[in-house]
Amino acid sequence: MRDLRHFLDIDRLDKATIRSILDQAAVYKNSKAGKGEPLKGKTIVLIFEKPSTRTRVSFEVGMMQLGGNVVVLSERDSQLGRGETPADTARVLSRYADMIMIRTDSHQKLLDLAKFATVPVINGLTDDSHPCQIMADIQTFEEHRGGIEGKIVTWVGDGNNVAASWLHAAVKLNFEFRIATPPELKFDQNLLDWAEREGGTVKSFTDAQKAVAGCHCVVADTWVSMGDDGERAKRLDLLAPYQVNANLMAGAKSDAIFMHCLPAHRGEEVTDDVIDGPQSVIWDEAENRLHAQKAVMAWCLGVA
Ligand code: CP
Ligand code: NVA
């Protein structure tokens, strides 16, 4: 069997592959050459075991724009949600479809699906990572500020799945990634160790003001990720000093941009004046999910 091109995490890809996907994303967004239907006759199954607005719609619209077909399964109406194993699900779906995307809780479920599928599997978010988001985020950064290599991106708040994929990208694409989190919600030490072994520049802070000093981009995300609702009160309390507001943005470079994967919890991790302000690029970031994922799907099927 040929080697399958799964899109599981950015740390599994080499720099040239990441760059080629980003280049293709720009073609899909900006060029007439990107208006064809290279996935005509192909089908993707989208499995959602967690809610989604952007990922669901951008994958669905993206696949249709590429000429392909989409089947969406939610936890409620799939047997995976009732205990059928990821392995059996993967074997069956591979007989019907050309690609599988899954949004789920356990990262192991994604890995099991990929192990037993005979078609490419795409990570649409797990508790551990969100690589499609970061492909769109890199595209967005580079549209606004040029090449990301050597730049400084500061994550402020909970060191979650989205932060993990930023860290992977920083190591692979050679930019500095800073992360400011409360001491009680320490960032995953395994990820920090991996970054160090790989020669990446990743720095941990507990003081958000120090972390943003001189940075080119400030990134926030919800303080309560899907699955963390039981800890909501505790998290709101611990993360209150990590709100991205005008005062914090003033400590970054004067032309720093603000990014957020959305959905935002206005008044919690970010204030209205920042997310709606001139430094915010969140709508381009959301749009780029469409272009970046079209490039991911095309790469998975070897047509780009
Ligand atoms: N950013 C993101 O993945 O959004 P959704 O949860 O709406 O898909
Ligand atoms: N960290 C968030 C991202 C949502 C797109 C979550 O996992 O809920």
PDB file of C-alpha atoms and ligand atoms in Angstrom:
ATOM      1  CA  MET A   1       0.000   0.000   0.000  1.00  0.00           C
ATOM      2  CA  ARG A   2       1.289   3.487  -0.819  1.00  0.00           C
ATOM      3  CA  ASP A   3       2.259   5.717   2.115  1.00  0.00           C
ATOM      4  CA  LEU A   4      -0.815   7.631   3.148  1.00  0.00           C
ATOM      5  CA  ARG A   5      -0.584  11.368   3.570  1.00  0.00           C
ATOM      6  CA  HIS A   6      -2.315  11.817   6.917  1.00  0.00           C
ATOM      7  CA  PHE A   7      -2.525  15.373   8.280  1.00  0.00           C
ATOM      8  CA  LEU A   8      -2.300  14.594  11.986  1.00  0.00           C
ATOM      9  CA  ASP A   9       0.040  17.198  13.457  1.00  0.00           C
ATOM     10  CA  ILE A  10       2.470  19.834  12.266  1.00  0.00           C
ATOM     11  CA  ASP A  11       5.391  18.201  14.113  1.00  0.00           C
ATOM     12  CA  ARG A  12       5.082  15.209  11.764  1.00  0.00           C
ATOM     13  CA  LEU A  13       5.611  17.313   8.645  1.00  0.00           C
ATOM     14  CA  ASP A  14       8.868  18.670   7.297  1.00  0.00           C
ATOM     15  CA  LYS A  15       9.327  22.343   6.570  1.00  0.00           C
ATOM     16  CA  ALA A  16       9.140  21.898   2.785  1.00  0.00           C
ATOM     17  CA  THR A  17       5.788  20.120   3.055  1.00  0.00           C
ATOM     18  CA  ILE A  18       4.337  22.796   5.350  1.00  0.00           C
ATOM     19  CA  ARG A  19       5.583  25.471   2.948  1.00  0.00           C
ATOM     20  CA  SER A  20       4.105  23.711  -0.076  1.00  0.00           C
ATOM     21  CA  ILE A  21       0.692  23.464   1.619  1.00  0.00           C
ATOM     22  CA  LEU A  22       0.845  27.164   2.542  1.00  0.00           C
ATOM     23  CA  ASP A  23       1.824  28.096  -1.017  1.00  0.00           C
ATOM     24  CA  GLN A  24      -1.116  26.126  -2.362  1.00  0.00           C
ATOM     25  CA  ALA A  25      -3.432  27.805   0.173  1.00  0.00           C
ATOM     26  CA  ALA A  26      -2.376  31.163  -1.290  1.00  0.00           C
ATOM     27  CA  VAL A  27      -3.061  29.869  -4.806  1.00  0.00           C
ATOM     28  CA  TYR A  28      -6.555  28.758  -3.783  1.00  0.00           C
ATOM     29  CA  LYS A  29      -7.185  32.162  -2.228  1.00  0.00           C
ATOM     30  CA  ASN A  30      -5.649  34.498  -4.765  1.00  0.00           C
ATOM     31  CA  SER A  31      -5.136  32.931  -8.150  1.00  0.00           C
ATOM     32  CA  LYS A  32      -7.257  31.886 -11.105  1.00  0.00           C
ATOM     33  CA  ALA A  33      -5.142  28.730 -11.166  1.00  0.00           C
ATOM     34  CA  GLY A  34      -6.789  27.785  -7.882  1.00  0.00           C
ATOM     35  CA  LYS A  35     -10.334  27.754  -9.229  1.00  0.00           C
ATOM     36  CA  GLY A  36     -10.368  24.257 -10.758  1.00  0.00           C
ATOM     37  CA  GLU A  37     -12.028  21.140  -9.350  1.00  0.00           C
ATOM     38  CA  PRO A  38      -9.123  18.749  -8.667  1.00  0.00           C
ATOM     39  CA  LEU A  39     -11.128  16.659  -6.189  1.00  0.00           C
ATOM     40  CA  LYS A  40     -14.081  16.013  -8.502  1.00  0.00           C
ATOM     41  CA  GLY A  41     -15.556  12.610  -7.703  1.00  0.00           C
ATOM     42  CA  LYS A  42     -13.784  12.388  -4.311  1.00  0.00           C
ATOM     43  CA  THR A  43     -15.592  12.222  -0.983  1.00  0.00           C
ATOM     44  CA  ILE A  44     -14.572  13.301   2.510  1.00  0.00           C
ATOM     45  CA  VAL A  45     -16.298  12.149   5.692  1.00  0.00           C
ATOM     46  CA  LEU A  46     -16.286  14.778   8.445  1.00  0.00           C
ATOM     47  CA  ILE A  47     -16.748  13.326  11.941  1.00  0.00           C
ATOM     48  CA  PHE A  48     -17.640  15.757  14.700  1.00  0.00           C
ATOM     49  CA  GLU A  49     -17.602  14.524  18.282  1.00  0.00           C
ATOM     50  CA  LYS A  50     -17.379  18.134  19.493  1.00  0.00           C
ATOM     51  CA  PRO A  51     -19.209  21.269  18.308  1.00  0.00           C
ATOM     52  CA  SER A  52     -17.890  23.386  15.443  1.00  0.00           C
ATOM     53  CA  THR A  53     -18.848  26.331  13.274  1.00  0.00           C
ATOM     54  CA  ARG A  54     -15.697  27.265  11.327  1.00  0.00           C
ATOM     55  CA  THR A  55     -14.172  23.816  10.874  1.00  0.00           C
ATOM     56  CA  ARG A  56     -17.441  22.276   9.759  1.00  0.00           C
ATOM     57  CA  VAL A  57     -18.373  24.976   7.283  1.00  0.00           C
ATOM     58  CA  SER A  58     -14.875  25.614   5.909  1.00  0.00           C
ATOM     59  CA  PHE A  59     -14.228  21.914   5.260  1.00  0.00           C
ATOM     60  CA  GLU A  60     -17.642  21.453   3.715  1.00  0.00           C
ATOM     61  CA  VAL A  61     -17.485  24.540   1.495  1.00  0.00           C
ATOM     62  CA  GLY A  62     -13.815  23.893   0.683  1.00  0.00           C
ATOM     63  CA  MET A  63     -14.442  20.345  -0.491  1.00  0.00           C
ATOM     64  CA  MET A  64     -17.407  21.502  -2.597  1.00  0.00           C
ATOM     65  CA  GLN A  65     -15.264  24.240  -4.182  1.00  0.00           C
ATOM     66  CA  LEU A  66     -12.677  21.587  -5.068  1.00  0.00           C
ATOM     67  CA  GLY A  67     -15.404  19.615  -6.821  1.00  0.00           C
ATOM     68  CA  GLY A  68     -15.751  16.917  -4.165  1.00  0.00           C
ATOM     69  CA  ASN A  69     -18.520  15.535  -1.973  1.00  0.00           C
ATOM     70  CA  VAL A  70     -18.990  15.698   1.788  1.00  0.00           C
ATOM     71  CA  VAL A  71     -20.670  13.435   4.346  1.00  0.00           C
ATOM     72  CA  VAL A  72     -20.975  14.795   7.896  1.00  0.00           C
ATOM     73  CA  LEU A  73     -21.331  12.510  10.911  1.00  0.00           C
ATOM     74  CA  SER A  74     -22.009  13.825  14.383  1.00  0.00           C
ATOM     75  CA  GLU A  75     -21.409  11.906  17.586  1.00  0.00           C
ATOM     76  CA  ARG A  76     -25.158  11.677  18.080  1.00  0.00           C
ATOM     77  CA  ASP A  77     -25.765   9.848  14.825  1.00  0.00           C
ATOM     78  CA  SER A  78     -22.667   7.713  14.395  1.00  0.00           C
ATOM     79  CA  GLN A  79     -21.872   4.339  15.944  1.00  0.00           C
ATOM     80  CA  LEU A  80     -18.467   5.691  16.996  1.00  0.00           C
ATOM     81  CA  GLY A  81     -20.421   7.684  19.587  1.00  0.00           C
ATOM     82  CA  ARG A  82     -21.979   4.422  20.835  1.00  0.00           C
ATOM     83  CA  GLY A  83     -18.698   2.574  21.251  1.00  0.00           C
ATOM     84  CA  GLU A  84     -17.760   1.175  17.821  1.00  0.00           C
ATOM     85  CA  THR A  85     -13.974   1.257  17.810  1.00  0.00           C
ATOM     86  CA  PRO A  86     -12.016   3.861  15.832  1.00  0.00           C
ATOM     87  CA  ALA A  87     -10.249   0.939  14.120  1.00  0.00           C
ATOM     88  CA  ASP A  88     -13.482  -0.614  12.837  1.00  0.00           C
ATOM     89  CA  THR A  89     -14.874   2.796  11.931  1.00  0.00           C
ATOM     90  CA  ALA A  90     -11.714   3.570   9.965  1.00  0.00           C
ATOM     91  CA  ARG A  91     -11.831   0.287   8.038  1.00  0.00           C
ATOM     92  CA  VAL A  92     -15.450   0.817   7.062  1.00  0.00           C
ATOM     93  CA  LEU A  93     -15.272   4.512   6.148  1.00  0.00           C
ATOM     94  CA  SER A  94     -12.191   3.799   4.027  1.00  0.00           C
ATOM     95  CA  ARG A  95     -14.381   1.591   1.814  1.00  0.00           C
ATOM     96  CA  TYR A  96     -16.738   4.504   1.072  1.00  0.00           C
ATOM     97  CA  ALA A  97     -14.690   7.678   1.151  1.00  0.00           C
ATOM     98  CA  ASP A  98     -11.350   9.084  -0.027  1.00  0.00           C
ATOM     99  CA  MET A  99     -10.520  11.034   3.142  1.00  0.00           C
ATOM    100  CA  ILE A 100     -11.665  11.261   6.763  1.00  0.00           C
ATOM    101  CA  MET A 101     -11.537  14.322   9.006  1.00  0.00           C
ATOM    102  CA  ILE A 102     -12.238  13.943  12.697  1.00  0.00           C
ATOM    103  CA  ARG A 103     -12.804  16.405  15.544  1.00  0.00           C
ATOM    104  CA  THR A 104     -12.719  14.504  18.793  1.00  0.00           C
ATOM    105  CA  ASP A 105     -11.603  14.559  22.412  1.00  0.00           C
ATOM    106  CA  SER A 106      -8.918  11.898  22.701  1.00  0.00           C
ATOM    107  CA  HIS A 107      -5.874  12.275  20.473  1.00  0.00           C
ATOM    108  CA  GLN A 108      -5.460   8.503  20.627  1.00  0.00           C
ATOM    109  CA  LYS A 109      -8.781   8.118  18.813  1.00  0.00           C
ATOM    110  CA  LEU A 110      -7.360  10.187  15.938  1.00  0.00           C
ATOM    111  CA  LEU A 111      -4.190   8.071  15.890  1.00  0.00           C
ATOM    112  CA  ASP A 112      -6.185   4.821  15.938  1.00  0.00           C
ATOM    113  CA  LEU A 113      -8.338   6.044  13.092  1.00  0.00           C
ATOM    114  CA  ALA A 114      -5.212   6.884  11.075  1.00  0.00           C
ATOM    115  CA  LYS A 115      -3.587   3.552  11.889  1.00  0.00           C
ATOM    116  CA  PHE A 116      -6.467   1.513  10.523  1.00  0.00           C
ATOM    117  CA  ALA A 117      -7.749   3.774   7.733  1.00  0.00           C
ATOM    118  CA  THR A 118      -6.628   3.072   4.195  1.00  0.00           C
ATOM    119  CA  VAL A 119      -7.364   6.674   3.211  1.00  0.00           C
ATOM    120  CA  PRO A 120      -5.817   9.904   4.591  1.00  0.00           C
ATOM    121  CA  VAL A 121      -7.021  11.145   7.978  1.00  0.00           C
ATOM    122  CA  ILE A 122      -7.077  14.828   8.972  1.00  0.00           C
ATOM    123  CA  ASN A 123      -7.007  16.189  12.523  1.00  0.00           C
ATOM    124  CA  GLY A 124      -9.868  18.691  12.871  1.00  0.00           C
ATOM    125  CA  LEU A 125      -9.013  19.299  16.564  1.00  0.00           C
ATOM    126  CA  THR A 126      -8.386  16.992  19.498  1.00  0.00           C
ATOM    127  CA  ASP A 127      -7.772  17.733  23.168  1.00  0.00           C
ATOM    128  CA  ASP A 128      -4.066  17.844  22.255  1.00  0.00           C
ATOM    129  CA  SER A 129      -3.806  19.881  19.043  1.00  0.00           C
ATOM    130  CA  HIS A 130      -5.468  21.834  16.228  1.00  0.00           C
ATOM    131  CA  PRO A 131      -3.083  21.813  13.254  1.00  0.00           C
ATOM    132  CA  CYS A 132      -5.565  23.012  10.589  1.00  0.00           C
ATOM    133  CA  GLN A 133      -6.082  26.173  12.629  1.00  0.00           C
ATOM    134  CA  ILE A 134      -2.392  26.921  12.733  1.00  0.00           C
ATOM    135  CA  MET A 135      -1.951  26.453   8.973  1.00  0.00           C
ATOM    136  CA  ALA A 136      -4.583  29.186   8.551  1.00  0.00           C
ATOM    137  CA  ASP A 137      -2.913  31.271  11.242  1.00  0.00           C
ATOM    138  CA  ILE A 138       0.507  31.141   9.584  1.00  0.00           C
ATOM    139  CA  GLN A 139      -1.084  32.064   6.257  1.00  0.00           C
ATOM    140  CA  THR A 140      -2.766  35.021   7.957  1.00  0.00           C
ATOM    141  CA  PHE A 141       0.363  36.191   9.754  1.00  0.00           C
ATOM    142  CA  GLU A 142       2.386  36.109   6.549  1.00  0.00           C
ATOM    143  CA  GLU A 143      -0.290  37.985   4.568  1.00  0.00           C
ATOM    144  CA  HIS A 144      -0.139  40.801   7.105  1.00  0.00           C
ATOM    145  CA  ARG A 145       3.485  40.842   8.211  1.00  0.00           C
ATOM    146  CA  GLY A 146       5.538  38.820   5.707  1.00  0.00           C
ATOM    147  CA  GLY A 147       7.634  35.716   6.419  1.00  0.00           C
ATOM    148  CA  ILE A 148       7.175  34.404   9.953  1.00  0.00           C
ATOM    149  CA  GLU A 149      10.720  33.035  10.242  1.00  0.00           C
ATOM    150  CA  GLY A 150      12.591  34.915  12.975  1.00  0.00           C
ATOM    151  CA  LYS A 151       9.464  36.693  14.230  1.00  0.00           C
ATOM    152  CA  ILE A 152       8.032  36.467  17.755  1.00  0.00           C
ATOM    153  CA  VAL A 153       4.533  35.128  18.477  1.00  0.00           C
ATOM    154  CA  THR A 154       3.219  35.341  22.050  1.00  0.00           C
ATOM    155  CA  TRP A 155       0.425  33.123  23.330  1.00  0.00           C
ATOM    156  CA  VAL A 156      -1.394  34.534  26.353  1.00  0.00           C
ATOM    157  CA  GLY A 157      -3.730  32.411  28.499  1.00  0.00           C
ATOM    158  CA  ASP A 158      -4.408  28.696  28.701  1.00  0.00           C
ATOM    159  CA  GLY A 159      -1.700  26.482  27.204  1.00  0.00           C
ATOM    160  CA  ASN A 160      -4.175  24.386  25.262  1.00  0.00           C
ATOM    161  CA  ASN A 161      -4.497  22.361  22.034  1.00  0.00           C
ATOM    162  CA  VAL A 162      -4.196  25.429  19.783  1.00  0.00           C
ATOM    163  CA  ALA A 163      -1.067  26.568  21.630  1.00  0.00           C
ATOM    164  CA  ALA A 164       0.447  23.109  21.125  1.00  0.00           C
ATOM    165  CA  SER A 165       0.061  23.376  17.355  1.00  0.00           C
ATOM    166  CA  TRP A 166       1.572  26.887  17.420  1.00  0.00           C
ATOM    167  CA  LEU A 167       4.572  25.405  19.235  1.00  0.00           C
ATOM    168  CA  HIS A 168       4.925  22.689  16.594  1.00  0.00           C
ATOM    169  CA  ALA A 169       4.824  25.314  13.843  1.00  0.00           C
ATOM    170  CA  ALA A 170       7.352  27.540  15.605  1.00  0.00           C
ATOM    171  CA  VAL A 171       9.873  24.727  15.752  1.00  0.00           C
ATOM    172  CA  LYS A 172       9.310  23.665  12.146  1.00  0.00           C
ATOM    173  CA  LEU A 173       9.225  27.172  10.642  1.00  0.00           C
ATOM    174  CA  ASN A 174      11.882  28.791  12.858  1.00  0.00           C
ATOM    175  CA  PHE A 175      10.052  31.515  14.712  1.00  0.00           C
ATOM    176  CA  GLU A 176      10.076  32.309  18.425  1.00  0.00           C
ATOM    177  CA  PHE A 177       7.037  31.166  20.390  1.00  0.00           C
ATOM    178  CA  ARG A 178       6.401  32.580  23.851  1.00  0.00           C
ATOM    179  CA  ILE A 179       3.718  31.314  26.132  1.00  0.00           C
ATOM    180  CA  ALA A 180       2.365  33.187  29.162  1.00  0.00           C
ATOM    181  CA  THR A 181       0.281  30.987  31.464  1.00  0.00           C
ATOM    182  CA  PRO A 182      -0.516  30.966  35.188  1.00  0.00           C
ATOM    183  CA  PRO A 183       1.870  28.746  37.205  1.00  0.00           C
ATOM    184  CA  GLU A 184      -1.126  26.585  38.190  1.00  0.00           C
ATOM    185  CA  LEU A 185      -1.908  25.793  34.526  1.00  0.00           C
ATOM    186  CA  LYS A 186       1.597  24.965  33.387  1.00  0.00           C
ATOM    187  CA  PHE A 187       2.167  24.290  29.715  1.00  0.00           C
ATOM    188  CA  ASP A 188       2.853  20.654  28.789  1.00  0.00           C
ATOM    189  CA  GLN A 189       6.464  19.932  29.771  1.00  0.00           C
ATOM    190  CA  ASN A 190       6.754  17.192  27.125  1.00  0.00           C
ATOM    191  CA  LEU A 191       6.082  19.757  24.419  1.00  0.00           C
ATOM    192  CA  LEU A 192       8.624  22.182  25.863  1.00  0.00           C
ATOM    193  CA  ASP A 193      11.191  19.368  26.047  1.00  0.00           C
ATOM    194  CA  TRP A 194      10.466  18.358  22.441  1.00  0.00           C
ATOM    195  CA  ALA A 195      10.907  21.940  21.274  1.00  0.00           C
ATOM    196  CA  GLU A 196      14.233  22.162  23.066  1.00  0.00           C
ATOM    197  CA  ARG A 197      15.484  18.870  21.637  1.00  0.00           C
ATOM    198  CA  GLU A 198      14.534  20.071  18.154  1.00  0.00           C
ATOM    199  CA  GLY A 199      16.435  23.340  18.631  1.00  0.00           C
ATOM    200  CA  GLY A 200      13.305  25.523  18.665  1.00  0.00           C
ATOM    201  CA  THR A 201      12.993  28.848  20.470  1.00  0.00           C
ATOM    202  CA  VAL A 202      10.110  28.439  22.885  1.00  0.00           C
ATOM    203  CA  LYS A 203       9.967  30.487  26.078  1.00  0.00           C
ATOM    204  CA  SER A 204       7.579  30.112  29.037  1.00  0.00           C
ATOM    205  CA  PHE A 205       6.437  33.078  31.133  1.00  0.00           C
ATOM    206  CA  THR A 206       4.048  33.632  33.995  1.00  0.00           C
ATOM    207  CA  ASP A 207       4.034  37.422  33.475  1.00  0.00           C
ATOM    208  CA  ALA A 208       1.998  38.340  30.392  1.00  0.00           C
ATOM    209  CA  GLN A 209       3.512  41.852  30.144  1.00  0.00           C
ATOM    210  CA  LYS A 210       7.032  40.427  29.965  1.00  0.00           C
ATOM    211  CA  ALA A 211       5.932  37.819  27.419  1.00  0.00           C
ATOM    212  CA  VAL A 212       4.505  40.329  24.935  1.00  0.00           C
ATOM    213  CA  ALA A 213       7.440  42.767  25.062  1.00  0.00           C
ATOM    214  CA  GLY A 214       8.714  43.252  21.500  1.00  0.00           C
ATOM    215  CA  CYS A 215       6.503  40.560  19.958  1.00  0.00           C
ATOM    216  CA  HIS A 216       5.015  40.727  16.449  1.00  0.00           C
ATOM    217  CA  CYS A 217       1.785  38.870  17.228  1.00  0.00           C
ATOM    218  CA  VAL A 218      -0.334  38.314  20.334  1.00  0.00           C
ATOM    219  CA  VAL A 219      -2.592  35.251  20.336  1.00  0.00           C
ATOM    220  CA  ALA A 220      -5.468  34.431  22.674  1.00  0.00           C
ATOM    221  CA  ASP A 221      -7.981  31.605  22.906  1.00  0.00           C
ATOM    222  CA  THR A 222     -10.804  30.653  25.222  1.00  0.00           C
ATOM    223  CA  TRP A 223      -9.905  30.010  28.846  1.00  0.00           C
ATOM    224  CA  VAL A 224     -12.350  27.088  28.929  1.00  0.00           C
ATOM    225  CA  SER A 225     -11.834  24.694  26.038  1.00  0.00           C
ATOM    226  CA  MET A 226     -14.440  22.132  25.011  1.00  0.00           C
ATOM    227  CA  GLY A 227     -14.262  19.433  27.692  1.00  0.00           C
ATOM    228  CA  ASP A 228     -12.935  21.785  30.397  1.00  0.00           C
ATOM    229  CA  ASP A 229     -16.325  23.130  31.482  1.00  0.00           C
ATOM    230  CA  GLY A 230     -16.126  21.458  34.896  1.00  0.00           C
ATOM    231  CA  GLU A 231     -13.215  23.785  35.750  1.00  0.00           C
ATOM    232  CA  ARG A 232     -14.809  26.969  34.445  1.00  0.00           C
ATOM    233  CA  ALA A 233     -14.882  28.969  37.714  1.00  0.00           C
ATOM    234  CA  LYS A 234     -11.328  28.003  38.647  1.00  0.00           C
ATOM    235  CA  ARG A 235      -9.998  28.850  35.186  1.00  0.00           C
ATOM    236  CA  LEU A 236     -11.710  32.236  35.017  1.00  0.00           C
ATOM    237  CA  ASP A 237     -10.125  33.083  38.332  1.00  0.00           C
ATOM    238  CA  LEU A 238      -6.602  31.878  37.481  1.00  0.00           C
ATOM    239  CA  LEU A 239      -6.606  33.398  34.005  1.00  0.00           C
ATOM    240  CA  ALA A 240      -8.040  36.832  34.848  1.00  0.00           C
ATOM    241  CA  PRO A 241      -4.554  38.441  34.839  1.00  0.00           C
ATOM    242  CA  TYR A 242      -4.010  37.059  31.315  1.00  0.00           C
ATOM    243  CA  GLN A 243      -6.728  39.019  29.541  1.00  0.00           C
ATOM    244  CA  VAL A 244      -5.564  40.552  26.262  1.00  0.00           C
ATOM    245  CA  ASN A 245      -6.656  44.170  26.607  1.00  0.00           C
ATOM    246  CA  ALA A 246      -5.396  47.516  25.314  1.00  0.00           C
ATOM    247  CA  ASN A 247      -2.896  47.782  28.127  1.00  0.00           C
ATOM    248  CA  LEU A 248      -1.330  44.407  27.289  1.00  0.00           C
ATOM    249  CA  MET A 249      -1.335  45.086  23.525  1.00  0.00           C
ATOM    250  CA  ALA A 250       0.494  48.379  24.216  1.00  0.00           C
ATOM    251  CA  GLY A 251       3.419  46.309  25.523  1.00  0.00           C
ATOM    252  CA  ALA A 252       3.857  44.448  22.212  1.00  0.00           C
ATOM    253  CA  LYS A 253       5.478  45.970  19.114  1.00  0.00           C
ATOM    254  CA  SER A 254       3.443  48.972  17.980  1.00  0.00           C
ATOM    255  CA  ASP A 255       2.458  47.142  14.767  1.00  0.00           C
ATOM    256  CA  ALA A 256       1.811  43.780  16.420  1.00  0.00           C
ATOM    257  CA  ILE A 257      -1.247  41.917  15.187  1.00  0.00           C
ATOM    258  CA  PHE A 258      -3.839  40.174  17.351  1.00  0.00           C
ATOM    259  CA  MET A 259      -5.069  36.663  16.497  1.00  0.00           C
ATOM    260  CA  HIS A 260      -7.742  34.384  17.959  1.00  0.00           C
ATOM    261  CA  CYS A 261      -8.963  31.092  16.489  1.00  0.00           C
ATOM    262  CA  LEU A 262     -12.545  31.883  17.614  1.00  0.00           C
ATOM    263  CA  PRO A 263     -15.066  31.425  19.113  1.00  0.00           C
ATOM    264  CA  ALA A 264     -14.136  34.343  21.380  1.00  0.00           C
ATOM    265  CA  HIS A 265     -15.449  34.968  24.862  1.00  0.00           C
ATOM    266  CA  ARG A 266     -15.477  38.735  24.788  1.00  0.00           C
ATOM    267  CA  GLY A 267     -14.719  40.299  28.149  1.00  0.00           C
ATOM    268  CA  GLU A 268     -12.875  37.150  29.260  1.00  0.00           C
ATOM    269  CA  GLU A 269      -9.696  36.316  27.299  1.00  0.00           C
ATOM    270  CA  VAL A 270      -9.970  39.443  25.126  1.00  0.00           C
ATOM    271  CA  THR A 271     -11.671  42.810  25.313  1.00  0.00           C
ATOM    272  CA  ASP A 272     -13.909  44.228  22.561  1.00  0.00           C
ATOM    273  CA  ASP A 273     -11.530  47.101  21.832  1.00  0.00           C
ATOM    274  CA  VAL A 274      -8.714  44.659  20.991  1.00  0.00           C
ATOM    275  CA  ILE A 275     -10.664  42.034  19.043  1.00  0.00           C
ATOM    276  CA  ASP A 276     -12.527  44.713  17.075  1.00  0.00           C
ATOM    277  CA  GLY A 277      -9.553  47.071  16.930  1.00  0.00           C
ATOM    278  CA  PRO A 278      -7.115  47.915  14.121  1.00  0.00           C
ATOM    279  CA  GLN A 279      -4.513  45.319  15.161  1.00  0.00           C
ATOM    280  CA  SER A 280      -6.958  42.422  15.021  1.00  0.00           C
ATOM    281  CA  VAL A 281      -6.845  40.126  11.956  1.00  0.00           C
ATOM    282  CA  ILE A 282      -9.406  37.606  13.169  1.00  0.00           C
ATOM    283  CA  TRP A 283     -11.758  37.716  10.174  1.00  0.00           C
ATOM    284  CA  ASP A 284      -8.928  37.037   7.731  1.00  0.00           C
ATOM    285  CA  GLU A 285      -7.804  34.275  10.077  1.00  0.00           C
ATOM    286  CA  ALA A 286     -11.263  32.700  10.027  1.00  0.00           C
ATOM    287  CA  GLU A 287     -11.469  33.032   6.223  1.00  0.00           C
ATOM    288  CA  ASN A 288      -8.095  31.379   5.786  1.00  0.00           C
ATOM    289  CA  ARG A 289      -9.397  28.189   7.382  1.00  0.00           C
ATOM    290  CA  LEU A 290     -11.136  27.659   4.036  1.00  0.00           C
ATOM    291  CA  HIS A 291      -8.061  28.196   1.860  1.00  0.00           C
ATOM    292  CA  ALA A 292      -5.597  26.389   4.117  1.00  0.00           C
ATOM    293  CA  GLN A 293      -7.822  23.332   4.475  1.00  0.00           C
ATOM    294  CA  LYS A 294      -8.413  23.133   0.742  1.00  0.00           C
ATOM    295  CA  ALA A 295      -4.635  22.931   0.438  1.00  0.00           C
ATOM    296  CA  VAL A 296      -4.459  20.310   3.193  1.00  0.00           C
ATOM    297  CA  MET A 297      -7.088  18.152   1.450  1.00  0.00           C
ATOM    298  CA  ALA A 298      -5.364  18.509  -1.923  1.00  0.00           C
ATOM    299  CA  TRP A 299      -2.032  17.556  -0.344  1.00  0.00           C
ATOM    300  CA  CYS A 300      -3.586  14.513   1.363  1.00  0.00           C
ATOM    301  CA  LEU A 301      -4.799  13.250  -2.011  1.00  0.00           C
ATOM    302  CA  GLY A 302      -1.591  14.173  -3.811  1.00  0.00           C
ATOM    303  CA  VAL A 303      -3.148  16.585  -6.258  1.00  0.00           C
ATOM    304  CA  ALA A 304      -1.125  19.608  -5.128  1.00  0.00           C
TER     305      ALA A 304
HETATM  306  N1   CP B   1     -11.513  27.768  15.381  1.00  0.00           N
HETATM  307  C1   CP B   1     -12.322  26.706  15.244  1.00  0.00           C
HETATM  308  O1   CP B   1     -11.879  25.568  15.091  1.00  0.00           O
HETATM  309  O2   CP B   1     -13.642  27.020  15.249  1.00  0.00           O
HETATM  310  P1   CP B   1     -14.870  25.990  15.330  1.00  0.00           P
HETATM  311  O3   CP B   1     -14.835  25.369  16.711  1.00  0.00           O
HETATM  312  O4   CP B   1     -16.068  26.838  15.111  1.00  0.00           O
HETATM  313  O5   CP B   1     -14.686  24.944  14.278  1.00  0.00           O
HETATM  314  N1  NVA B   2      -9.120  25.538  22.542  1.00  0.00           N
HETATM  315  C1  NVA B   2     -10.461  25.547  22.005  1.00  0.00           C
HETATM  316  C2  NVA B   2     -10.412  25.769  20.528  1.00  0.00           C
HETATM  317  C3  NVA B   2     -11.753  25.868  19.855  1.00  0.00           C
HETATM  318  C4  NVA B   2     -11.641  26.014  18.373  1.00  0.00           C
HETATM  319  C5  NVA B   2     -11.180  24.266  22.347  1.00  0.00           C
HETATM  320  O1  NVA B   2     -10.561  23.195  22.253  1.00  0.00           O
HETATM  321  O2  NVA B   2     -12.348  24.317  22.736  1.00  0.00           O
END
